[in-house]
PDB file of C-alpha atoms in Angstrom:
ATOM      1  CA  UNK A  47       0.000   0.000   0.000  1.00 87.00           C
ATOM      2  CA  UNK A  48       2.766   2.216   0.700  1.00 90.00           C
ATOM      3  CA  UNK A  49       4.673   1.673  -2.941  1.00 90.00           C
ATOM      4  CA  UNK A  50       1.278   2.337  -4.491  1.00 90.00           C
ATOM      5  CA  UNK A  51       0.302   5.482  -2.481  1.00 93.00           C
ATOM      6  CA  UNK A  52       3.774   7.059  -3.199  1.00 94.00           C
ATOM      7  CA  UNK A  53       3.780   5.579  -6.791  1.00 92.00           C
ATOM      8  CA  UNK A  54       0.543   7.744  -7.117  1.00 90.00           C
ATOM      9  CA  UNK A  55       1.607  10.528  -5.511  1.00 94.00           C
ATOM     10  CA  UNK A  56       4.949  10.940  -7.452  1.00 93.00           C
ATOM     11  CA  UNK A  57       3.079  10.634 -11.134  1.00 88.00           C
ATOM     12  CA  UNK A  58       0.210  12.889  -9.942  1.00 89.00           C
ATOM     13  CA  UNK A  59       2.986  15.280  -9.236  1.00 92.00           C
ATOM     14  CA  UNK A  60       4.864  14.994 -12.386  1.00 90.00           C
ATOM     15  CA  UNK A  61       1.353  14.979 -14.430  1.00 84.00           C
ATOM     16  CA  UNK A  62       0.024  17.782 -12.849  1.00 88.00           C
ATOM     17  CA  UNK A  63       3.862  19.734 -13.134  1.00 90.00           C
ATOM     18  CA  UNK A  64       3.436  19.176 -16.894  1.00 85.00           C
ATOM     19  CA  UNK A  65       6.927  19.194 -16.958  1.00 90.00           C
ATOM     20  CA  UNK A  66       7.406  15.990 -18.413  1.00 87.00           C
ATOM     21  CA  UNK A  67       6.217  12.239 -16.493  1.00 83.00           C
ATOM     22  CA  UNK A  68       7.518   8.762 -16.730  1.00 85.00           C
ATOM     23  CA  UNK A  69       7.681   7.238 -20.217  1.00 89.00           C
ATOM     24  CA  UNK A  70       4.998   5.193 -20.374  1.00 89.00           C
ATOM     25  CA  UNK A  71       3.208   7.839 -19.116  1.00 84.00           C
ATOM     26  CA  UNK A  72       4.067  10.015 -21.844  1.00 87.00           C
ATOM     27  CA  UNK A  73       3.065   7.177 -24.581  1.00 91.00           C
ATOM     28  CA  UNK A  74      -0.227   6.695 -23.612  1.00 86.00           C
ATOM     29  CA  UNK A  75      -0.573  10.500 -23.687  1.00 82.00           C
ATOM     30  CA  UNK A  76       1.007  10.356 -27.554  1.00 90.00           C
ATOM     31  CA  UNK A  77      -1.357   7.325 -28.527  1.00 93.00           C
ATOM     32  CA  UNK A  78      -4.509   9.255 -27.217  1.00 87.00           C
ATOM     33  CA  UNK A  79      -3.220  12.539 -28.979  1.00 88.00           C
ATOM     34  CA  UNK A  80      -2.954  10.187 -31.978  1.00 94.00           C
ATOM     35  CA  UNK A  81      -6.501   7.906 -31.766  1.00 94.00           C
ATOM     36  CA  UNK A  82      -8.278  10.947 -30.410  1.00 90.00           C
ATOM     37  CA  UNK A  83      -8.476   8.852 -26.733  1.00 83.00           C
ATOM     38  CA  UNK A  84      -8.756   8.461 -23.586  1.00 79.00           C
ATOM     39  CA  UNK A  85      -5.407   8.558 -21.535  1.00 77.00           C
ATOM     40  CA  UNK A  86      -6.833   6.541 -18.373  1.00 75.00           C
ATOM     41  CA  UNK A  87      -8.318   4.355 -21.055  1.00 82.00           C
ATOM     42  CA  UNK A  88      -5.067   3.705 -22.817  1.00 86.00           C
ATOM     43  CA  UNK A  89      -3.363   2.937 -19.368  1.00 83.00           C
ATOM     44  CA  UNK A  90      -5.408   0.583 -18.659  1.00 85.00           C
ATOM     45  CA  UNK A  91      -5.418  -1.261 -21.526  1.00 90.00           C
ATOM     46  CA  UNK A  92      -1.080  -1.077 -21.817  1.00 90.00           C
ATOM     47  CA  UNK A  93      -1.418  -2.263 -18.487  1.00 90.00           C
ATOM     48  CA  UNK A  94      -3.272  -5.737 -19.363  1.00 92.00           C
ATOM     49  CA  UNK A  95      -1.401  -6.296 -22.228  1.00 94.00           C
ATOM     50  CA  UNK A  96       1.543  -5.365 -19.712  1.00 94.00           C
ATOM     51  CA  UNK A  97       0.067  -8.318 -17.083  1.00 95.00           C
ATOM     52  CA  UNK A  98      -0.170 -10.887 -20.188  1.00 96.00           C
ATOM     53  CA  UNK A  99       3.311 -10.520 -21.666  1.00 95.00           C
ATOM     54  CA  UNK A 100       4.286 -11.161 -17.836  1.00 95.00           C
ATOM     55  CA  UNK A 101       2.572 -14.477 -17.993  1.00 95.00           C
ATOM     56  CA  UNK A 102       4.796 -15.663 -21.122  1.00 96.00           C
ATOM     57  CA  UNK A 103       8.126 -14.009 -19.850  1.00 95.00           C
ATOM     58  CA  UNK A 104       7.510 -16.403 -16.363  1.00 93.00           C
ATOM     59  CA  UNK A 105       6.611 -19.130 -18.761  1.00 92.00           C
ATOM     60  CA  UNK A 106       3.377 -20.351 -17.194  1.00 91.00           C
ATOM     61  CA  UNK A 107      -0.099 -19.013 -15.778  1.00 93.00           C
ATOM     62  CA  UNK A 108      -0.164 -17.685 -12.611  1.00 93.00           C
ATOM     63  CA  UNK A 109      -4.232 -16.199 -12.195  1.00 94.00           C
ATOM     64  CA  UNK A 110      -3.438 -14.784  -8.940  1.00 92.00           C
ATOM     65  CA  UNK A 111      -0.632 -12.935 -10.308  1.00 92.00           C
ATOM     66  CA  UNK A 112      -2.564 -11.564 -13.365  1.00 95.00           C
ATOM     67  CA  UNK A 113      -5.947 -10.233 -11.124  1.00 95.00           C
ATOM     68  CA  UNK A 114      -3.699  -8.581  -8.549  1.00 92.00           C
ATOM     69  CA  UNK A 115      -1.639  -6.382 -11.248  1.00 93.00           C
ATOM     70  CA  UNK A 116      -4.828  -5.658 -13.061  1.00 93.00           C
ATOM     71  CA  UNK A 117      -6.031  -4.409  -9.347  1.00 93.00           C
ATOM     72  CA  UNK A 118      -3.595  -2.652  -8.919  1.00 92.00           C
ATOM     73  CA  UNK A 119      -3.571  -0.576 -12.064  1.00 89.00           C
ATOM     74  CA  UNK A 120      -7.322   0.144 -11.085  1.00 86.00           C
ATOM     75  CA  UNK A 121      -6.430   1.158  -7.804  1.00 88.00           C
ATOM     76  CA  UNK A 122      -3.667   3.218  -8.960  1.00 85.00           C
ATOM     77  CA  UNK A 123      -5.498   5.465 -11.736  1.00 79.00           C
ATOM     78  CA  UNK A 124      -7.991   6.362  -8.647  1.00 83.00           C
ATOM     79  CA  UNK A 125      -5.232   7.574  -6.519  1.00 88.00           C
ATOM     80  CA  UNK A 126      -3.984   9.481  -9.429  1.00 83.00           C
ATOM     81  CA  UNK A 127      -6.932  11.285 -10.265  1.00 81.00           C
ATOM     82  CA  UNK A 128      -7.325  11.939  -6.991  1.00 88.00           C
ATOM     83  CA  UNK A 129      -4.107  13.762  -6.108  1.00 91.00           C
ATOM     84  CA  UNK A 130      -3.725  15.527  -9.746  1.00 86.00           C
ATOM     85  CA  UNK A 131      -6.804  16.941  -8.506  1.00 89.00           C
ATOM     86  CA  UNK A 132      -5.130  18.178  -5.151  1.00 94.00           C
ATOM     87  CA  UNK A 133      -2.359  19.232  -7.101  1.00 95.00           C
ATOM     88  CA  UNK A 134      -4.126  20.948  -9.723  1.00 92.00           C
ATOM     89  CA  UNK A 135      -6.460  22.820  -6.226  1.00 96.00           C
ATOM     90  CA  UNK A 136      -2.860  23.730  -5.019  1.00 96.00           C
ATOM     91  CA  UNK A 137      -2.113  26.015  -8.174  1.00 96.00           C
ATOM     92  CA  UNK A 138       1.469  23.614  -9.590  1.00 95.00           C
ATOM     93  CA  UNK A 139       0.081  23.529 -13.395  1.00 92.00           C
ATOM     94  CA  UNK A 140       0.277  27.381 -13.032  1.00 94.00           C
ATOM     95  CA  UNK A 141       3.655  27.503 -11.550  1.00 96.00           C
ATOM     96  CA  UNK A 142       6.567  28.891 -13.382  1.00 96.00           C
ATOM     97  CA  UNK A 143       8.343  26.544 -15.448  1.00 94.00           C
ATOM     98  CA  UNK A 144      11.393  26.081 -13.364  1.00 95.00           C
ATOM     99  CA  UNK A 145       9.667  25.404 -10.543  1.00 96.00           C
ATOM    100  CA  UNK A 146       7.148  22.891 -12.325  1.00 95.00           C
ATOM    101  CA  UNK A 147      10.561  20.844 -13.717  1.00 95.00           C
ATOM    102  CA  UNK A 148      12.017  20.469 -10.517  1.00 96.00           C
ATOM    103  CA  UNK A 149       8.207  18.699  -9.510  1.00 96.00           C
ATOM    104  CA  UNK A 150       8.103  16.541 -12.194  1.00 94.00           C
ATOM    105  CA  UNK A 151      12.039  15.497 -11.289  1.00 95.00           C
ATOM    106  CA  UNK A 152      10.646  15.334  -7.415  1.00 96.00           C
ATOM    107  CA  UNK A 153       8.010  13.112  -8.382  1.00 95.00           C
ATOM    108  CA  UNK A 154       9.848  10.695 -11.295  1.00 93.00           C
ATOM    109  CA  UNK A 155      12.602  10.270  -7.640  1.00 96.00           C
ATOM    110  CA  UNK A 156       8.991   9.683  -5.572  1.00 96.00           C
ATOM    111  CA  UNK A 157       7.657   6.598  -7.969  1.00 92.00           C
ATOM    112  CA  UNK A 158      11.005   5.347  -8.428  1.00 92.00           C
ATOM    113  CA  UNK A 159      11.719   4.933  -4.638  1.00 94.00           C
ATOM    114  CA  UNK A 160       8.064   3.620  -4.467  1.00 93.00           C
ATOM    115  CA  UNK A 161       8.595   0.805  -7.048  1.00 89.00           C
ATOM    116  CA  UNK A 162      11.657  -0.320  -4.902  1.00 90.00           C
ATOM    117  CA  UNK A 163       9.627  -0.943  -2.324  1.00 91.00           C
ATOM    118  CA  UNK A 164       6.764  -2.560  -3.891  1.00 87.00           C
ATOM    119  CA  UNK A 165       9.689  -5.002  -5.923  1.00 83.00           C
ATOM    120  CA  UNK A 166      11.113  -6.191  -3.229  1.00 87.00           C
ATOM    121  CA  UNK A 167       7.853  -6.709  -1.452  1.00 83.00           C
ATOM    122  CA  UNK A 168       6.867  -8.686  -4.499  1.00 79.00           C
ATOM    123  CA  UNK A 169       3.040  -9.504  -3.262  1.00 83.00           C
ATOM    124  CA  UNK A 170       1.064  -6.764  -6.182  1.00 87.00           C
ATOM    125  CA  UNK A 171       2.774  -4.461  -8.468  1.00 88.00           C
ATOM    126  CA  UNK A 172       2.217  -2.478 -11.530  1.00 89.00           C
ATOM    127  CA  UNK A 173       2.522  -4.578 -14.458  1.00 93.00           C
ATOM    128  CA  UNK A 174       5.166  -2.509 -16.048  1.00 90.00           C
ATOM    129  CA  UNK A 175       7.125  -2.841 -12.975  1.00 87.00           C
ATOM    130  CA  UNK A 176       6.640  -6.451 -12.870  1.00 89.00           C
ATOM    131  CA  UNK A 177       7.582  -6.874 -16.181  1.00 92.00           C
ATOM    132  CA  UNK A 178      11.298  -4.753 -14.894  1.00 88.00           C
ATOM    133  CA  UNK A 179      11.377  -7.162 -12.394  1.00 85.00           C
ATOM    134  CA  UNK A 180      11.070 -10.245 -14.007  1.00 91.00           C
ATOM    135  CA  UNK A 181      13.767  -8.931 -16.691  1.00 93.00           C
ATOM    136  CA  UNK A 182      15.887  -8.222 -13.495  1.00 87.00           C
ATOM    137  CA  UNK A 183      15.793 -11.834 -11.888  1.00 89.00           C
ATOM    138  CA  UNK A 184      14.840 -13.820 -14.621  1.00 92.00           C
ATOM    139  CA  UNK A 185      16.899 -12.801 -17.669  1.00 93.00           C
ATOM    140  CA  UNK A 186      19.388  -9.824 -16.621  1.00 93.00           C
ATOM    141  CA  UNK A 187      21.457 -11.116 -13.672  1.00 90.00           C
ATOM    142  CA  UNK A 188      19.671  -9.229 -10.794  1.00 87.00           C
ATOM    143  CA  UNK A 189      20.670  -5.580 -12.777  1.00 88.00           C
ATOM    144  CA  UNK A 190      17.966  -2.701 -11.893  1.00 81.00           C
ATOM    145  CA  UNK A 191      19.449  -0.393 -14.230  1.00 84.00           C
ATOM    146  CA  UNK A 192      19.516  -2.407 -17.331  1.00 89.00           C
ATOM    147  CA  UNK A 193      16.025  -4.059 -16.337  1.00 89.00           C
ATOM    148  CA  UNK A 194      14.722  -0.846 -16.446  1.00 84.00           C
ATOM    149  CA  UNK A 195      16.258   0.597 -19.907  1.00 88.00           C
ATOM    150  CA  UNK A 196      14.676  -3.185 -21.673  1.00 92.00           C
ATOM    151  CA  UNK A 197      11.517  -1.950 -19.706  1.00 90.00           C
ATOM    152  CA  UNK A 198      11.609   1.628 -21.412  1.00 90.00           C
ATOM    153  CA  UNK A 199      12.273  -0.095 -25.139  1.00 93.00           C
ATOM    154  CA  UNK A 200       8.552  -0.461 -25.793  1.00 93.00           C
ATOM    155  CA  UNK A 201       6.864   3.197 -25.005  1.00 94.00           C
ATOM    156  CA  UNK A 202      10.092   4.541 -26.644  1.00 94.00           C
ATOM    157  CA  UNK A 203       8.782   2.762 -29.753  1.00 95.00           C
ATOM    158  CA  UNK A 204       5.491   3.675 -29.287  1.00 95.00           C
ATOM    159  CA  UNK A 205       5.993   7.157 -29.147  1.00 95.00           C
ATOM    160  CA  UNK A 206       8.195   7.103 -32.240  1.00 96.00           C
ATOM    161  CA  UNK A 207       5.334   5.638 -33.705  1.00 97.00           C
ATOM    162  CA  UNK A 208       2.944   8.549 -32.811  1.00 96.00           C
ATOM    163  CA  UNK A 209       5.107  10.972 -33.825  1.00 96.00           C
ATOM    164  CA  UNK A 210       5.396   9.524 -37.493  1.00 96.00           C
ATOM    165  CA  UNK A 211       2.042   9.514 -37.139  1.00 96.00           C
ATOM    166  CA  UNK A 212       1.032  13.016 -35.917  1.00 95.00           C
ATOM    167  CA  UNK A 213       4.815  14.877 -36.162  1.00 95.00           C
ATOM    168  CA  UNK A 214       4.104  15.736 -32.673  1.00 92.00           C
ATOM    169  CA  UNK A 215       5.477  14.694 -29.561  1.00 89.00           C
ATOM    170  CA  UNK A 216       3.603  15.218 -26.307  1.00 85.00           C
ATOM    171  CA  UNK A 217       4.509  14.936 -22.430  1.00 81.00           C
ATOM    172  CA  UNK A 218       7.911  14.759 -23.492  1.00 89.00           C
ATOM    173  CA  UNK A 219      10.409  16.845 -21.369  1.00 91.00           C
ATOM    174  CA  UNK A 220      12.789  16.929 -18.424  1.00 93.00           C
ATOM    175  CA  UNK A 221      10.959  14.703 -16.126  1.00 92.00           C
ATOM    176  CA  UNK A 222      11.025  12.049 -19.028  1.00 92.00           C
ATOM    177  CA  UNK A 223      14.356  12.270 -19.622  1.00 91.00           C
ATOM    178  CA  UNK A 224      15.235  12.317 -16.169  1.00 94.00           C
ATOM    179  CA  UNK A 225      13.178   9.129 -15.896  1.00 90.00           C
ATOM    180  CA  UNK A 226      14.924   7.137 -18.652  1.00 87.00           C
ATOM    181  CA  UNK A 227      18.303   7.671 -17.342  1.00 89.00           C
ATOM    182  CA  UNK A 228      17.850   7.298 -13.527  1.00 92.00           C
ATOM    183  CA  UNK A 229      14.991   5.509 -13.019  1.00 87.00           C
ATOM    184  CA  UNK A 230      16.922   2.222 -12.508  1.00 85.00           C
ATOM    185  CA  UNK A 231      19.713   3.709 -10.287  1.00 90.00           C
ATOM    186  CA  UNK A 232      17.135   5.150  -8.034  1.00 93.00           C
ATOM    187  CA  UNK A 233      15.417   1.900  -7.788  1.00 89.00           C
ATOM    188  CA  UNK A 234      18.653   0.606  -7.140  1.00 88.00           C
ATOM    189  CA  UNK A 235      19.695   2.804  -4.570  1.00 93.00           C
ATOM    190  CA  UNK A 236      16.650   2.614  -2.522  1.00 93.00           C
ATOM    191  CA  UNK A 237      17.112  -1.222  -2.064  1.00 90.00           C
ATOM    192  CA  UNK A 238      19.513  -0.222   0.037  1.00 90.00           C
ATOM    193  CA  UNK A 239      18.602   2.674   1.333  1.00 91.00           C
ATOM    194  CA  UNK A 240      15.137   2.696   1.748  1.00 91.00           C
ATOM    195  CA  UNK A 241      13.631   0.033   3.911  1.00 87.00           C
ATOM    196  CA  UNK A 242      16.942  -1.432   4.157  1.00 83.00           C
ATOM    197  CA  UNK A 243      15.410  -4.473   6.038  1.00 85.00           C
ATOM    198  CA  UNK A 244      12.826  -4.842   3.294  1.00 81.00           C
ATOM    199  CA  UNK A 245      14.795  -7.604   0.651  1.00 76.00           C
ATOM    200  CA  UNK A 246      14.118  -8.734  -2.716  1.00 71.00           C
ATOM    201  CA  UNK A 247      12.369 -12.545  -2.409  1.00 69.00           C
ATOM    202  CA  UNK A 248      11.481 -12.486  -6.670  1.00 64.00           C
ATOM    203  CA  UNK A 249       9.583 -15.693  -7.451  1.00 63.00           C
ATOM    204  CA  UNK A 250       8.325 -16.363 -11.078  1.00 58.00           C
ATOM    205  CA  UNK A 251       4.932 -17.491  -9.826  1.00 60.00           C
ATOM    206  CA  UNK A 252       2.812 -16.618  -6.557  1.00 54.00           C
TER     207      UNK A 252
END
């Protein structure tokens, strides 16, 4: 509950900073620019496909594993909404830009510390971080950083797509950029320094 509360409240932040957000973030934001939809739609859906392509990278069906990242997702849009909307109250989208970029950065740190947590937990995670972590265990040696760059392969493709598409790129900016190159030493860092007790016990099925 804690990794998805923070993991929440750090993309709320960056969403509502407009100063750039995590990457998939930003793709779903280019693919409803591009289809004329909706962004919590398109989350959702990435998501599932997300919670399949776990099923075939652990190389059997795990059901419990498959309802409890599709929860989560659900849960985690709520939260969202709900503190873009204290955000929003709080006057950030109308801050000036500097101040706005050093949010987003604040809250790509925020859901990177919070995905840490919820890793090593291992018990219900965002599919996309479960996907990280199953690259991590499974097929990259126990690496967070290079886990996390494989992650970051698909929206990065995606949004190359939309912007052949469209010749427009949106939600693109320091926070993004910030995200791609850090994300994994953050994570990496806060296994160690962040609920230090808290350690990694990766299964492939629950």
């Amino acid at each position: 509950m804690i990794g998805l509360l923070l993991n929440a409240f750090g993309n709320a932040l960056s969403v509502a900073a407009n100063a750039g957000s995590g990457i998939w973030t930003a793709a779903a934001v280019n693919i409803a620019y591009w289809i004329h939809g909706n962004v919590g739609v398109i989350l959702l859906i990435v998501g599932v496909l997300s919670a399949l392509l776990n099923q075939i990278l652990i190389r059997k069906v795990d059901l419990p594993r498959f309802i409890g990242e599709v929860a989560f997702i659900s849960c985690f849009s709520y939260f969202i909404d709900l503190f873009v909307g204290v955000f929003t109250k709080w006057g950030i989208p109308t801050l000036p830009l500097v101040w706005r970029m050093v949010l987003s950065i604040l809250g790509v740190t925020i859901f990177a510390c919070s995905i840490s947590i919820y890793q090593r937990a291992n018990l219900i995670m965002h599919p996309n971080d479960d996907t990280s972590n199953i690259l991590r265990f499974m097929y990259l040696g126990g690496r967070a950083t290079a886990s996390q760059f494989v992650d970051f392969i698909p929206p990065i493709i995606m949004i190359a797509v939309c912007y052949a598409a469209t010749h427009q790129i949106y939600s693109v900016n320091v926070g993004t950029l910030y995200s791609i190159l850090f994300n994994g030493f953050i994570i990496a860092a806060s296994d160690k320094h962040i609920m230090p007790h808290l350690y990694h016990n990766f299964r492939a099925s629950h």
